[in-house]
Every structure is written in C-alpha cells, then in structure tokens.
PDB file of C-alpha atoms in Angstrom:
ATOM      1  CA  MET A   1     218.001 -12.217 -43.390  1.00 54.00           C
ATOM      2  CA  GLY A   2     219.564  -9.271 -44.170  1.00 60.00           C
ATOM      3  CA  GLN A   3     220.626  -6.306 -42.161  1.00 65.00           C
ATOM      4  CA  PRO A   4     218.062  -3.782 -41.381  1.00 66.00           C
ATOM      5  CA  VAL A   5     218.267  -1.028 -43.197  1.00 69.00           C
ATOM      6  CA  GLU A   6     219.422   2.010 -41.292  1.00 71.00           C
ATOM      7  CA  GLN A   7     219.466   5.478 -43.459  1.00 67.00           C
ATOM      8  CA  ILE A   8     221.804   8.048 -42.576  1.00 58.00           C
ATOM      9  CA  VAL A   9     219.211  11.234 -42.606  1.00 63.00           C
ATOM     10  CA  ARG A  10     221.391  14.291 -43.888  1.00 69.00           C
ATOM     11  CA  ARG A  11     221.124  17.377 -41.430  1.00 72.00           C
ATOM     12  CA  LYS A  12     220.613  20.874 -41.793  1.00 85.00           C
ATOM     13  CA  LEU A  13     223.946  22.765 -41.817  1.00 87.00           C
ATOM     14  CA  SER A  14     222.132  24.814 -39.390  1.00 89.00           C
ATOM     15  CA  ASP A  15     221.975  22.045 -36.915  1.00 90.00           C
ATOM     16  CA  GLU A  16     225.563  21.679 -37.635  1.00 91.00           C
ATOM     17  CA  VAL A  17     226.445  24.923 -36.705  1.00 93.00           C
ATOM     18  CA  PHE A  18     224.048  24.911 -33.633  1.00 92.00           C
ATOM     19  CA  ASP A  19     226.322  22.421 -32.132  1.00 92.00           C
ATOM     20  CA  ARG A  20     229.400  23.823 -32.738  1.00 92.00           C
ATOM     21  CA  LEU A  21     227.879  26.748 -31.190  1.00 93.00           C
ATOM     22  CA  GLU A  22     226.772  25.334 -28.262  1.00 92.00           C
ATOM     23  CA  ARG A  23     230.289  23.541 -27.780  1.00 91.00           C
ATOM     24  CA  LEU A  24     231.753  27.011 -27.763  1.00 90.00           C
ATOM     25  CA  ILE A  25     229.194  27.897 -24.564  1.00 90.00           C
ATOM     26  CA  THR A  26     229.085  24.404 -22.585  1.00 87.00           C
ATOM     27  CA  SER A  27     233.227  23.904 -23.164  1.00 91.00           C
ATOM     28  CA  GLY A  28     233.888  27.091 -21.080  1.00 89.00           C
ATOM     29  CA  GLU A  29     235.074  28.910 -24.212  1.00 91.00           C
ATOM     30  CA  LEU A  30     232.042  31.031 -24.190  1.00 91.00           C
ATOM     31  CA  LYS A  31     231.132  32.107 -20.804  1.00 92.00           C
ATOM     32  CA  PRO A  32     228.288  33.895 -19.415  1.00 91.00           C
ATOM     33  CA  GLY A  33     228.114  37.965 -20.451  1.00 91.00           C
ATOM     34  CA  ASP A  34     230.722  37.200 -23.434  1.00 93.00           C
ATOM     35  CA  GLU A  35     229.695  38.285 -26.807  1.00 94.00           C
ATOM     36  CA  MET A  36     229.473  35.810 -29.384  1.00 93.00           C
ATOM     37  CA  PRO A  37     231.530  35.943 -32.505  1.00 92.00           C
ATOM     38  CA  SER A  38     229.953  38.295 -35.260  1.00 92.00           C
ATOM     39  CA  GLU A  39     227.830  36.562 -38.275  1.00 92.00           C
ATOM     40  CA  ARG A  40     230.605  37.264 -40.740  1.00 93.00           C
ATOM     41  CA  VAL A  41     233.184  35.769 -38.223  1.00 94.00           C
ATOM     42  CA  LEU A  42     231.451  32.610 -37.883  1.00 94.00           C
ATOM     43  CA  MET A  43     230.457  32.134 -41.489  1.00 94.00           C
ATOM     44  CA  GLU A  44     234.358  31.742 -42.118  1.00 94.00           C
ATOM     45  CA  ARG A  45     234.869  29.728 -39.680  1.00 93.00           C
ATOM     46  CA  PHE A  46     232.774  27.075 -40.307  1.00 92.00           C
ATOM     47  CA  GLY A  47     232.211  27.663 -43.815  1.00 92.00           C
ATOM     48  CA  VAL A  48     228.666  28.661 -44.558  1.00 93.00           C
ATOM     49  CA  GLY A  49     226.327  30.993 -44.930  1.00 92.00           C
ATOM     50  CA  ARG A  50     224.366  33.410 -43.343  1.00 93.00           C
ATOM     51  CA  PRO A  51     221.117  31.749 -42.805  1.00 93.00           C
ATOM     52  CA  ALA A  52     222.659  29.013 -41.560  1.00 93.00           C
ATOM     53  CA  ILE A  53     224.389  31.125 -38.984  1.00 94.00           C
ATOM     54  CA  ARG A  54     221.182  33.455 -37.650  1.00 93.00           C
ATOM     55  CA  GLU A  55     218.604  29.949 -37.983  1.00 94.00           C
ATOM     56  CA  ALA A  56     221.325  28.273 -35.357  1.00 93.00           C
ATOM     57  CA  MET A  57     221.627  31.363 -32.881  1.00 93.00           C
ATOM     58  CA  GLN A  58     217.905  31.672 -32.951  1.00 92.00           C
ATOM     59  CA  ALA A  59     217.543  28.130 -31.872  1.00 90.00           C
ATOM     60  CA  LEU A  60     220.334  29.008 -29.173  1.00 91.00           C
ATOM     61  CA  ALA A  61     217.991  31.939 -28.341  1.00 89.00           C
ATOM     62  CA  ASN A  62     214.918  29.709 -27.922  1.00 84.00           C
ATOM     63  CA  MET A  63     216.609  27.605 -25.636  1.00 82.00           C
ATOM     64  CA  GLY A  64     217.816  30.917 -23.466  1.00 83.00           C
ATOM     65  CA  LEU A  65     221.395  30.092 -24.266  1.00 88.00           C
ATOM     66  CA  VAL A  66     221.735  33.765 -25.445  1.00 91.00           C
ATOM     67  CA  ASN A  67     220.117  36.486 -25.550  1.00 90.00           C
ATOM     68  CA  ILE A  68     219.960  38.666 -28.969  1.00 90.00           C
ATOM     69  CA  SER A  69     218.737  42.777 -29.101  1.00 85.00           C
ATOM     70  CA  HIS A  70     218.445  44.346 -32.424  1.00 80.00           C
ATOM     71  CA  GLY A  71     221.563  46.269 -33.769  1.00 76.00           C
ATOM     72  CA  GLU A  72     223.742  44.483 -30.447  1.00 83.00           C
ATOM     73  CA  ARG A  73     226.124  40.862 -30.456  1.00 89.00           C
ATOM     74  CA  ALA A  74     224.310  38.310 -28.625  1.00 91.00           C
ATOM     75  CA  LYS A  75     225.506  37.409 -25.987  1.00 93.00           C
ATOM     76  CA  VAL A  76     226.265  34.457 -23.639  1.00 93.00           C
ATOM     77  CA  LEU A  77     223.242  34.061 -20.791  1.00 88.00           C
ATOM     78  CA  GLN A  78     223.515  33.019 -17.412  1.00 87.00           C
ATOM     79  CA  LEU A  79     221.823  29.710 -17.009  1.00 80.00           C
ATOM     80  CA  THR A  80     219.719  29.170 -13.586  1.00 82.00           C
ATOM     81  CA  ALA A  81     217.062  27.405 -12.537  1.00 85.00           C
ATOM     82  CA  LYS A  82     214.479  30.071 -13.129  1.00 82.00           C
ATOM     83  CA  SER A  83     215.600  30.840 -16.671  1.00 80.00           C
ATOM     84  CA  ILE A  84     215.488  26.697 -17.171  1.00 81.00           C
ATOM     85  CA  PHE A  85     212.049  26.619 -15.957  1.00 82.00           C
ATOM     86  CA  ARG A  86     210.961  29.709 -17.967  1.00 79.00           C
ATOM     87  CA  GLN A  87     211.758  27.649 -21.062  1.00 77.00           C
ATOM     88  CA  VAL A  88     208.805  25.120 -20.455  1.00 80.00           C
ATOM     89  CA  ASP A  89     206.072  28.058 -19.258  1.00 79.00           C
ATOM     90  CA  LEU A  90     204.113  27.652 -22.489  1.00 79.00           C
ATOM     91  CA  THR A  91     204.270  23.866 -22.874  1.00 84.00           C
ATOM     92  CA  ALA A  92     203.295  23.585 -19.323  1.00 84.00           C
ATOM     93  CA  LYS A  93     200.739  25.780 -19.224  1.00 83.00           C
ATOM     94  CA  ILE A  94     199.171  24.057 -22.766  1.00 84.00           C
ATOM     95  CA  MET A  95     199.509  20.628 -21.171  1.00 85.00           C
ATOM     96  CA  LEU A  96     197.929  21.593 -18.149  1.00 82.00           C
ATOM     97  CA  SER A  97     195.132  23.212 -20.280  1.00 82.00           C
ATOM     98  CA  GLN A  98     194.566  20.402 -22.142  1.00 85.00           C
ATOM     99  CA  SER A  99     194.402  17.844 -19.446  1.00 82.00           C
ATOM    100  CA  SER A 100     192.408  17.562 -16.302  1.00 82.00           C
ATOM    101  CA  ASP A 101     195.122  14.235 -15.110  1.00 88.00           C
ATOM    102  CA  SER A 102     198.236  17.067 -15.876  1.00 87.00           C
ATOM    103  CA  LEU A 103     196.110  19.416 -13.563  1.00 83.00           C
ATOM    104  CA  GLU A 104     195.678  16.941 -10.492  1.00 86.00           C
ATOM    105  CA  HIS A 105     199.021  15.702 -11.034  1.00 91.00           C
ATOM    106  CA  LEU A 106     200.693  19.388 -10.650  1.00 89.00           C
ATOM    107  CA  LYS A 107     198.716  19.851  -7.640  1.00 87.00           C
ATOM    108  CA  SER A 108     199.595  16.700  -5.777  1.00 91.00           C
ATOM    109  CA  ALA A 109     203.259  17.738  -6.598  1.00 93.00           C
ATOM    110  CA  ARG A 110     202.823  21.049  -5.200  1.00 92.00           C
ATOM    111  CA  ILE A 111     201.098  19.516  -1.958  1.00 94.00           C
ATOM    112  CA  PHE A 112     204.327  17.169  -1.913  1.00 96.00           C
ATOM    113  CA  PHE A 113     206.782  20.104  -2.358  1.00 97.00           C
ATOM    114  CA  GLU A 114     205.162  22.866   0.188  1.00 96.00           C
ATOM    115  CA  ARG A 115     204.863  20.026   2.718  1.00 97.00           C
ATOM    116  CA  GLY A 116     208.795  19.824   2.511  1.00 97.00           C
ATOM    117  CA  MET A 117     209.092  23.537   2.028  1.00 98.00           C
ATOM    118  CA  ALA A 118     207.234  24.672   4.841  1.00 98.00           C
ATOM    119  CA  ARG A 119     209.558  22.139   7.430  1.00 98.00           C
ATOM    120  CA  GLU A 120     212.475  23.139   5.840  1.00 97.00           C
ATOM    121  CA  ALA A 121     211.801  26.901   6.511  1.00 98.00           C
ATOM    122  CA  ALA A 122     210.451  25.990  10.035  1.00 98.00           C
ATOM    123  CA  GLN A 123     214.023  25.027  10.517  1.00 97.00           C
ATOM    124  CA  ARG A 124     216.123  27.426   9.100  1.00 97.00           C
ATOM    125  CA  ALA A 125     213.444  30.513   9.314  1.00 97.00           C
ATOM    126  CA  THR A 126     215.628  33.890  10.793  1.00 97.00           C
ATOM    127  CA  GLU A 127     213.551  37.133  12.131  1.00 97.00           C
ATOM    128  CA  LYS A 128     213.752  38.428   8.744  1.00 97.00           C
ATOM    129  CA  ASP A 129     212.468  35.763   7.178  1.00 98.00           C
ATOM    130  CA  ILE A 130     209.259  35.803   9.714  1.00 98.00           C
ATOM    131  CA  ALA A 131     209.075  39.621   9.218  1.00 98.00           C
ATOM    132  CA  ASP A 132     209.093  39.606   5.297  1.00 98.00           C
ATOM    133  CA  LEU A 133     206.542  36.947   5.359  1.00 98.00           C
ATOM    134  CA  HIS A 134     204.780  38.998   7.614  1.00 98.00           C
ATOM    135  CA  ASP A 135     205.067  42.072   5.489  1.00 98.00           C
ATOM    136  CA  ILE A 136     203.870  39.705   2.397  1.00 97.00           C
ATOM    137  CA  ILE A 137     200.629  39.160   4.511  1.00 97.00           C
ATOM    138  CA  GLU A 138     199.752  42.563   5.290  1.00 97.00           C
ATOM    139  CA  ARG A 139     199.877  43.435   1.553  1.00 96.00           C
ATOM    140  CA  GLN A 140     197.549  40.338   0.777  1.00 95.00           C
ATOM    141  CA  ARG A 141     195.640  41.795   3.407  1.00 95.00           C
ATOM    142  CA  ALA A 142     195.247  45.477   2.002  1.00 95.00           C
ATOM    143  CA  SER A 143     194.697  43.813  -1.476  1.00 92.00           C
ATOM    144  CA  LEU A 144     191.483  42.198  -0.780  1.00 90.00           C
ATOM    145  CA  GLY A 145     189.032  43.159  -3.608  1.00 86.00           C
ATOM    146  CA  ASP A 146     191.682  43.328  -5.936  1.00 87.00           C
ATOM    147  CA  ALA A 147     192.164  39.434  -7.281  1.00 83.00           C
ATOM    148  CA  GLU A 148     195.417  40.341  -9.196  1.00 85.00           C
ATOM    149  CA  GLU A 149     196.852  42.371  -6.405  1.00 90.00           C
ATOM    150  CA  PHE A 150     195.829  39.299  -3.763  1.00 90.00           C
ATOM    151  CA  ILE A 151     197.297  36.666  -5.997  1.00 88.00           C
ATOM    152  CA  SER A 152     200.853  38.010  -6.799  1.00 90.00           C
ATOM    153  CA  ALA A 153     200.785  38.446  -2.736  1.00 93.00           C
ATOM    154  CA  ASP A 154     199.765  34.410  -2.459  1.00 92.00           C
ATOM    155  CA  MET A 155     202.475  33.515  -4.805  1.00 92.00           C
ATOM    156  CA  GLN A 156     205.105  35.854  -3.016  1.00 95.00           C
ATOM    157  CA  PHE A 157     204.399  34.100   0.064  1.00 97.00           C
ATOM    158  CA  HIS A 158     204.981  30.035  -1.354  1.00 96.00           C
ATOM    159  CA  THR A 159     208.118  31.529  -3.131  1.00 96.00           C
ATOM    160  CA  ARG A 160     209.574  33.716  -0.024  1.00 97.00           C
ATOM    161  CA  ILE A 161     209.155  30.076   2.407  1.00 98.00           C
ATOM    162  CA  ALA A 162     210.831  28.196  -0.544  1.00 97.00           C
ATOM    163  CA  GLN A 163     213.643  30.992  -0.440  1.00 97.00           C
ATOM    164  CA  ILE A 164     214.306  30.353   3.248  1.00 98.00           C
ATOM    165  CA  SER A 165     216.162  26.653   2.641  1.00 96.00           C
ATOM    166  CA  GLY A 166     219.047  28.730   0.471  1.00 96.00           C
ATOM    167  CA  ASN A 167     218.568  26.655  -2.630  1.00 96.00           C
ATOM    168  CA  PRO A 168     217.562  28.011  -5.738  1.00 93.00           C
ATOM    169  CA  ILE A 169     216.519  25.571  -7.054  1.00 94.00           C
ATOM    170  CA  PHE A 170     213.469  24.949  -4.606  1.00 96.00           C
ATOM    171  CA  ALA A 171     212.466  28.816  -5.059  1.00 94.00           C
ATOM    172  CA  ALA A 172     212.566  28.047  -9.190  1.00 93.00           C
ATOM    173  CA  VAL A 173     210.469  25.058  -8.472  1.00 94.00           C
ATOM    174  CA  SER A 174     207.733  27.009  -6.315  1.00 94.00           C
ATOM    175  CA  GLU A 175     207.556  29.672  -8.761  1.00 92.00           C
ATOM    176  CA  ALA A 176     207.481  27.275 -11.741  1.00 91.00           C
ATOM    177  CA  MET A 177     204.640  25.682  -9.790  1.00 91.00           C
ATOM    178  CA  LEU A 178     202.725  28.710  -9.227  1.00 91.00           C
ATOM    179  CA  ALA A 179     202.917  30.449 -12.220  1.00 88.00           C
ATOM    180  CA  TRP A 180     201.192  26.919 -14.077  1.00 88.00           C
ATOM    181  CA  LEU A 181     199.024  27.410 -11.882  1.00 85.00           C
ATOM    182  CA  LYS A 182     197.948  31.126 -11.895  1.00 82.00           C
ATOM    183  CA  ALA A 183     195.238  30.790 -14.372  1.00 70.00           C
ATOM    184  CA  TYR A 184     192.902  28.293 -11.594  1.00 67.00           C
ATOM    185  CA  HIS A 185     194.432  30.649  -8.775  1.00 62.00           C
ATOM    186  CA  THR A 186     192.626  33.598 -10.245  1.00 63.00           C
ATOM    187  CA  ASP A 187     189.191  31.978 -10.824  1.00 61.00           C
ATOM    188  CA  MET A 188     189.298  30.271  -7.384  1.00 54.00           C
ATOM    189  CA  LEU A 189     189.418  33.903  -5.720  1.00 54.00           C
ATOM    190  CA  ILE A 190     187.172  35.507  -8.135  1.00 56.00           C
ATOM    191  CA  TRP A 191     184.630  32.939  -8.218  1.00 50.00           C
ATOM    192  CA  THR A 192     184.355  31.543  -4.285  1.00 60.00           C
ATOM    193  CA  GLY A 193     185.682  34.467  -2.214  1.00 68.00           C
ATOM    194  CA  LYS A 194     187.470  32.246  -0.224  1.00 80.00           C
ATOM    195  CA  GLU A 195     189.867  35.038   0.484  1.00 85.00           C
ATOM    196  CA  LYS A 196     190.101  35.364   3.872  1.00 87.00           C
ATOM    197  CA  PHE A 197     190.153  31.823   4.189  1.00 88.00           C
ATOM    198  CA  THR A 198     193.823  32.200   2.517  1.00 90.00           C
ATOM    199  CA  LEU A 199     194.937  35.016   4.969  1.00 94.00           C
ATOM    200  CA  VAL A 200     193.819  32.655   8.086  1.00 94.00           C
ATOM    201  CA  GLU A 201     195.440  29.885   6.845  1.00 95.00           C
ATOM    202  CA  HIS A 202     198.613  31.912   6.044  1.00 96.00           C
ATOM    203  CA  GLU A 203     198.777  33.679   9.691  1.00 97.00           C
ATOM    204  CA  GLU A 204     198.549  30.040  10.691  1.00 98.00           C
ATOM    205  CA  ILE A 205     201.653  28.669   8.712  1.00 98.00           C
ATOM    206  CA  LEU A 206     203.679  31.819   9.771  1.00 98.00           C
ATOM    207  CA  ALA A 207     202.985  31.166  13.037  1.00 98.00           C
ATOM    208  CA  ARG A 208     204.272  28.268  13.245  1.00 98.00           C
ATOM    209  CA  LEU A 209     207.039  28.765  11.650  1.00 98.00           C
ATOM    210  CA  ALA A 210     207.776  31.787  13.926  1.00 98.00           C
ATOM    211  CA  LYS A 211     208.057  28.789  16.665  1.00 97.00           C
ATOM    212  CA  ASN A 212     210.092  26.686  14.515  1.00 97.00           C
ATOM    213  CA  ASP A 213     208.047  24.272  14.766  1.00 98.00           C
ATOM    214  CA  ALA A 214     208.547  21.700  11.696  1.00 97.00           C
ATOM    215  CA  ASP A 215     205.743  19.279  12.257  1.00 98.00           C
ATOM    216  CA  GLY A 216     203.147  22.434  13.173  1.00 98.00           C
ATOM    217  CA  ALA A 217     204.345  24.344  10.061  1.00 98.00           C
ATOM    218  CA  GLU A 218     203.615  21.227   7.643  1.00 98.00           C
ATOM    219  CA  GLN A 219     200.482  20.344   9.247  1.00 97.00           C
ATOM    220  CA  ALA A 220     199.158  23.899   8.698  1.00 97.00           C
ATOM    221  CA  MET A 221     200.866  24.266   4.869  1.00 96.00           C
ATOM    222  CA  LEU A 222     199.011  20.636   4.575  1.00 95.00           C
ATOM    223  CA  LYS A 223     195.380  21.748   6.081  1.00 94.00           C
ATOM    224  CA  HIS A 224     195.455  25.052   3.752  1.00 92.00           C
ATOM    225  CA  LEU A 225     196.727  23.323   0.428  1.00 91.00           C
ATOM    226  CA  GLU A 226     194.263  20.905   0.673  1.00 88.00           C
ATOM    227  CA  ARG A 227     191.448  22.951   0.914  1.00 83.00           C
ATOM    228  CA  SER A 228     191.871  25.162  -2.083  1.00 75.00           C
ATOM    229  CA  ARG A 229     192.958  22.346  -3.884  1.00 71.00           C
ATOM    230  CA  ALA A 230     189.350  21.262  -4.400  1.00 66.00           C
ATOM    231  CA  LEU A 231     188.680  24.834  -5.689  1.00 63.00           C
ATOM    232  CA  TYR A 232     190.953  25.162  -8.998  1.00 55.00           C
ATOM    233  CA  THR A 233     188.692  24.490 -11.410  1.00 50.00           C
ATOM    234  CA  LYS A 234     189.370  23.004 -15.052  1.00 44.00           C
TER     235      LYS A 234
END
C-alpha cells in the first residue's frame, strides 16, 4: 500500500501575518503598552497588502492581545487572568444556554471552588477584609427590592472572598463563573423571593471568616450554595 496523501493546505496571507505579529508580542519585542507598527511599516516588512495586515490585526484584537481604537495606532494589551476569561464569556454563556448538563457541571464546579475560597479566606482574612465584606452585605440589604443591585452586591461578596487569597487567578475565576450564572441568579431572585435567606447566610459566612474558622466557613458556604443551587432555573 502506498503512503496516505497528506495534502498541504495553503494558508491565507493574513494567517501568516498573524503568526509573525504574535511572535513579536510573545518574544517580548513588543511589550504591553507599546504601539504596534503602522500598517505601512508592516506592509513593507512582510511584503503583503493592507487587507492581510488589517485582518491579522483584527484577529489579534479578538484574542485580546491588542486594542484597536479608531484614529490611533493599535496597542499591545497586558494580559491578565481577568482579560483571558472575558475572551470566553460569550461562548461560555452560549454553552450554558444550550445544555442543562453544562449548567449542572458549572454549579458543581462553583461549589467546589467556593468551599476552597471560604477556607482560604478564613485563614487569611484581615480586619479590612472583614469590614469590606460587612459593607457589601449592608449594601445588599439596602438594595432589597432592586434585583439588579442585589445581585451585583451578591457577586461582589463572593468575589471579595476570592480576593482574600491574594491570587488574581482565583478572583478572575470567581468573577467569570458568577458572570456566566448571572442570568440564572436574576430569575432565582425575582421569582422565588429568597433574598432574606441569602442575607442571613452571607452573615453566617462572614461570622465564621471573622473567627478564622476554616471548617465553619466552608460549611456555611456549602449550606448557602446547596440551598441556592436548586433555585437556578434552565
């Protein structure tokens, strides 16, 4: 038998340009905050036309590697855990809307994650952390009847706990998961009227964190999330 044919697919010029521009960034030749070379300079450097440059630059922007502003030179962006998660926001929400299994998996992942964050926060929380969490709960209490404000404070409470870890990836994961669940949060609060349960449970979590009680904080968080888990509607 002869060898199977492995056809070489000719790549678009813009793909080649994209690879070269990406290498300029990953090699460190261009750093966060630097302006990208002008279209004319890139056209001369790579020997291609303006459309290939523009298409490659747009691909970089779509990946969050550069920022393109009208009338200004594109700039290299500083990549962070938060910006990386924002790149998948839309696709994550579409995945959740299309699959109840995916939503269940996200709920499970969130509970696993938040339990760990509660333990970590109990071991690390400072007086400032506890004061900030108390202020968020009071803001949440003051927004009873305003679903959007209440949910915003709810998300801030959980993300603030993740921030106590000092790890920006944990904070970014918390924000991302809550953003993906936000539509379900809204339905939960408007249709079930369980806001006061949420406030009591947040206070219980805070009390455990203030006492540096890792086991108690984890259990209070688990109780809170297991109760609310069943209220998310597809």
